[in-house]
Tab-separated table of C-alpha atoms and ligand atoms in Angstrom:
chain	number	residue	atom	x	y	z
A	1450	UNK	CA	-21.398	-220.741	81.368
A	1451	UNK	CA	-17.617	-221.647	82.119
A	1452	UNK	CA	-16.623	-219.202	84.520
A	1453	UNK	CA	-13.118	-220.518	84.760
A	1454	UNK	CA	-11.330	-218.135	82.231
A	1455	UNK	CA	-13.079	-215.130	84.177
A	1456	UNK	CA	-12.146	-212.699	86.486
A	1457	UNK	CA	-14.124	-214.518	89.697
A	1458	UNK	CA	-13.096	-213.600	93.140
A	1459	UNK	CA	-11.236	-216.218	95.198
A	1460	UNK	CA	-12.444	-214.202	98.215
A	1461	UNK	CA	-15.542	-212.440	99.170
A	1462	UNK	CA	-14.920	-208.769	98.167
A	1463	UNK	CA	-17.308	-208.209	101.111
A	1464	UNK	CA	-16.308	-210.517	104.064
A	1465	UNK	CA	-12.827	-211.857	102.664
A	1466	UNK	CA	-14.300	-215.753	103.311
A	1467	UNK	CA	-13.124	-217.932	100.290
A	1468	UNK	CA	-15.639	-217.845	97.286
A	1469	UNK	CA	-17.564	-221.007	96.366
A	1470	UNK	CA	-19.460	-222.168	93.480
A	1471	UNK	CA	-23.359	-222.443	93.465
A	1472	UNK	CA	-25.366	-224.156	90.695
A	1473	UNK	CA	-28.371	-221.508	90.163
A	1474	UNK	CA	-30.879	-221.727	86.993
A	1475	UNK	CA	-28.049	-224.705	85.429
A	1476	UNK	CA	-25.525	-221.353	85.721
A	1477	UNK	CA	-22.412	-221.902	87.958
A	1478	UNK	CA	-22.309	-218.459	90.010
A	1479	UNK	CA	-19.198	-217.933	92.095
A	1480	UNK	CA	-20.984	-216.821	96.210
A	1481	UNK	CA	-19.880	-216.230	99.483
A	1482	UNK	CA	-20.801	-219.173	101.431
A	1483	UNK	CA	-20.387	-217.123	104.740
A	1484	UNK	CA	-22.523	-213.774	104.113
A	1485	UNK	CA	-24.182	-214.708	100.238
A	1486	UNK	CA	-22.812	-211.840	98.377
A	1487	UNK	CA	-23.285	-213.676	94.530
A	1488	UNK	CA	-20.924	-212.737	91.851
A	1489	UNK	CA	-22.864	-212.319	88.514
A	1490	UNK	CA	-20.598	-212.050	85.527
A	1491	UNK	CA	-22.596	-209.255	83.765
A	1492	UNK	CA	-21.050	-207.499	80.091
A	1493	UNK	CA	-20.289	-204.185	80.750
A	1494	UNK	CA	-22.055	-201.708	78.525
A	1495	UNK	CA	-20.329	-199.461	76.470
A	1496	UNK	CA	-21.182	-196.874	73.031
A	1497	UNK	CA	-20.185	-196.541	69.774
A	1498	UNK	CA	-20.476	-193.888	67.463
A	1499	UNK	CA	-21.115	-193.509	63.684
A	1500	UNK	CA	-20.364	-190.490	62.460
A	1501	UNK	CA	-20.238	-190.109	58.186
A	1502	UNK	CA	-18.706	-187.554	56.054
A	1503	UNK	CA	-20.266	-188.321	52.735
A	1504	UNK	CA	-20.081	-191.990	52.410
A	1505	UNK	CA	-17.069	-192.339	54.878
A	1506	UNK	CA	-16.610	-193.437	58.261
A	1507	UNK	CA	-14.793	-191.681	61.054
A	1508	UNK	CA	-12.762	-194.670	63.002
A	1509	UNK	CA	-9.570	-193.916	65.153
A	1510	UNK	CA	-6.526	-195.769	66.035
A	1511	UNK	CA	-6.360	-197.226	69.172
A	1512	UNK	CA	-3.321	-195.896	71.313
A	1513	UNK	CA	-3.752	-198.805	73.688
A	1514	UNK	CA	-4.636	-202.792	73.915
A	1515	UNK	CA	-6.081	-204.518	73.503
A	1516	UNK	CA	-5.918	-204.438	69.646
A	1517	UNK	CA	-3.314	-201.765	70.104
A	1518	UNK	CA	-2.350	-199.820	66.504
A	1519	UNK	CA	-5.763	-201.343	65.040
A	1520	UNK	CA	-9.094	-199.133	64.004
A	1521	UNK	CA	-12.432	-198.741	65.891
A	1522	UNK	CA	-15.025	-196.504	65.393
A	1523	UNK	CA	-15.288	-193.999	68.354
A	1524	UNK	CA	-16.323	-196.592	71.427
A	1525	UNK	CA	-16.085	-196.532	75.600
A	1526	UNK	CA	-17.332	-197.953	78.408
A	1527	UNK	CA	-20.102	-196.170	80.257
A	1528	UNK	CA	-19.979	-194.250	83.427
A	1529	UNK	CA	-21.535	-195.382	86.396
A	1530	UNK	CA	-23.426	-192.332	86.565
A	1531	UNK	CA	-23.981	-191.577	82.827
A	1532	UNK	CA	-26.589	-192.957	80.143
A	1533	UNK	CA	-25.929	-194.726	77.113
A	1534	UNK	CA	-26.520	-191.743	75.036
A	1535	UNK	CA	-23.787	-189.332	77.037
A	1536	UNK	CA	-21.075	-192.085	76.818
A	1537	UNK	CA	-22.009	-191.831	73.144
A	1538	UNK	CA	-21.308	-188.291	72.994
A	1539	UNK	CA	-18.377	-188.366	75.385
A	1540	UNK	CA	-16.680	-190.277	74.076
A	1541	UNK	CA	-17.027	-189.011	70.066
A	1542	UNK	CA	-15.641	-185.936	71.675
A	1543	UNK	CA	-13.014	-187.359	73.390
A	1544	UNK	CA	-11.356	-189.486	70.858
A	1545	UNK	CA	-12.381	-187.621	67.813
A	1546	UNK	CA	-12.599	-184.055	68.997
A	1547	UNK	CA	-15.855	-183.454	67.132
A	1548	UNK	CA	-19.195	-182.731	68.899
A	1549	UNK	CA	-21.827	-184.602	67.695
A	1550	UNK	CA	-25.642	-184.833	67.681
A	1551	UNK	CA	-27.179	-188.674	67.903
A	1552	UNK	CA	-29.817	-189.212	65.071
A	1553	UNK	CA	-30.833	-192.560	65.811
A	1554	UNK	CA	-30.009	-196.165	66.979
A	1555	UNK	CA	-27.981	-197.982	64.520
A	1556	UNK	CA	-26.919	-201.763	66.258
A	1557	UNK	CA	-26.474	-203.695	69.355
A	1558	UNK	CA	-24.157	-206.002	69.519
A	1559	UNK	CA	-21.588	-208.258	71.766
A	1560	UNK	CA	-18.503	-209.766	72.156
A	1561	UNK	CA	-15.707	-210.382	73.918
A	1562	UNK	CA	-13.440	-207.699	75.016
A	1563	UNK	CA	-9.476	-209.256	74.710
A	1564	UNK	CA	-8.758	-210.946	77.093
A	1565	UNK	CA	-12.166	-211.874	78.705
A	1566	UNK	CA	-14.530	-208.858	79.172
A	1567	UNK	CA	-17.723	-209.708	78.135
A	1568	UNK	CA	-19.238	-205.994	76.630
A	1569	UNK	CA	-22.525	-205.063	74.708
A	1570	UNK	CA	-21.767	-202.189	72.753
A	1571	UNK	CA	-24.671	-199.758	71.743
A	1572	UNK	CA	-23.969	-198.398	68.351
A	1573	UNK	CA	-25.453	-194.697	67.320
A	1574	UNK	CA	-25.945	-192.896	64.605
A	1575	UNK	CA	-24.440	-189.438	64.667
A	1576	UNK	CA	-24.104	-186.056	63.258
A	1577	UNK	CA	-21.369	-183.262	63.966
A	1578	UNK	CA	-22.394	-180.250	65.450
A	1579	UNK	CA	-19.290	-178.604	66.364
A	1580	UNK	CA	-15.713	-179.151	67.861
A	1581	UNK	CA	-12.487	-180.143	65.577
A	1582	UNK	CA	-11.015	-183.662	63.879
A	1583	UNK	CA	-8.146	-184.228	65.799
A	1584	UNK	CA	-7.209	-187.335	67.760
A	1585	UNK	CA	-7.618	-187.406	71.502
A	1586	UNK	CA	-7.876	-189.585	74.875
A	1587	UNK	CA	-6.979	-193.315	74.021
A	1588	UNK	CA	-7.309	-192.358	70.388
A	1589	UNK	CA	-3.829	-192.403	68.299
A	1590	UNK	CA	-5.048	-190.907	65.036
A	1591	UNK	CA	-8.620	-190.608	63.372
A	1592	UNK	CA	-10.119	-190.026	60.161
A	1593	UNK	CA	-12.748	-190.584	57.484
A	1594	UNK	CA	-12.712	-193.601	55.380
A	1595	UNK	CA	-14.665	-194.754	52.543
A	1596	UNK	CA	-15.274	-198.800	53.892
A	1597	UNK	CA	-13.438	-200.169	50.318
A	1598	UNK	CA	-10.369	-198.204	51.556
A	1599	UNK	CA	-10.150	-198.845	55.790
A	1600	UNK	CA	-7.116	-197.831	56.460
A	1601	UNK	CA	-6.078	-200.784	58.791
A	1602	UNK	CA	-7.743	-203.854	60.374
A	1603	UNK	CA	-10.696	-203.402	62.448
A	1604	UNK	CA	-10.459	-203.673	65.846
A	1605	UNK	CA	-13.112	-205.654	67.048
A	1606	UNK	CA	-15.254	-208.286	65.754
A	1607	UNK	CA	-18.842	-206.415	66.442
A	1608	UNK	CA	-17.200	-202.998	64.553
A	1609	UNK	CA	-16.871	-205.229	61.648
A	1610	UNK	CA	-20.202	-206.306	61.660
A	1611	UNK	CA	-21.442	-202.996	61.844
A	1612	UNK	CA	-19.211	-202.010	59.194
A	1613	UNK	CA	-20.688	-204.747	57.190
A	1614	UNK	CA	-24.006	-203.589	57.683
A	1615	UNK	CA	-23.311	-199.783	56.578
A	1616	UNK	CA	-21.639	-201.659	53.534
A	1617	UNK	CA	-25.084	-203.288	52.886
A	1618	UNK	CA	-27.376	-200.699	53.432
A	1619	UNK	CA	-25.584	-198.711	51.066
A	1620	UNK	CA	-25.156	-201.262	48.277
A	1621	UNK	CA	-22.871	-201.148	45.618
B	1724	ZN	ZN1	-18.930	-212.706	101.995
């Protein structure tokens, strides 16, 4: 792994001494040489949500970067303190306003989060249950959208996959 594009420390966040590299399992790991704290460059997990209405999508406009003005479908980073499935529900409420139930595991996938975060993104299916379409949190609009008619480019790389894969489970 080349670890120099990433965010490593330049000083231990625990003792302040200057961070070194260590060569462990052929993996260059930034560590403390003075009290061993290692710094292991993990993806951060996050959720997405597929909700349908029909045969279209709900995605929402991103209010912020990276990939500001483009579409996702309903996605965030978990909580420390939450599971995967919560984050998954949080955060369809939060961006889309709509409750939602999740019927099953759809796709896990990875990437690269602009500029460097490294993220695994667990994608549900999901049904509404309650609340209100209207855009919310980091969301700038949202919306359902039949996939031959998005109605902007797709944010990330592993939405478009996924979008791909709705497009060939459902055929022509
Ligand atoms: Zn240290």
């Amino acid at each position: 792994m080349n670890t120099t594009n990433r965010h490593v420390f330049k000083h231990c966040p625990h003792c302040r001494a200057d961070m070194a590299l260590r060569l462990e399992g052929g993996i260059q790991r930034p560590l403390c040489p003075d009290c061993g704290f290692v710094q292991y460059l993990n993806p951060a997990p996050g959720a997405g949500v597929i909700v349908l209405r029909e045969r279209k999508v709900c995605l929402v406009k991103r209010k912020f970067p990276p990939r500001q003005g483009q579409w996702s479908f309903p996605t965030g980073f978990m909580e420390w303190d939450e599971d995967v499935q919560l984050t998954a529900r949080r955060e369809a409420l939060e961006e889309t306003g709509l409750e939602v139930r999740l019927t099953g595991l759809f796709a896990v996938e990875s990437g690269i989060l602009p500029p460097d975060i490294p993220v695994l993104v667990v994608f549900y299916r999901a049904e509404e249950t309650g609340g209100e379409l209207q855009a919310g949190d980091d969301a700038e609009e949202v919306g359902f959208f039949a996939l031959d008619d998005l109605p902007g480019p797709v944010a990330f790389a592993a939405h478009r996959r996924v979008l791909a894969m709705l497009a060939r489970e459902w055929g022509p």
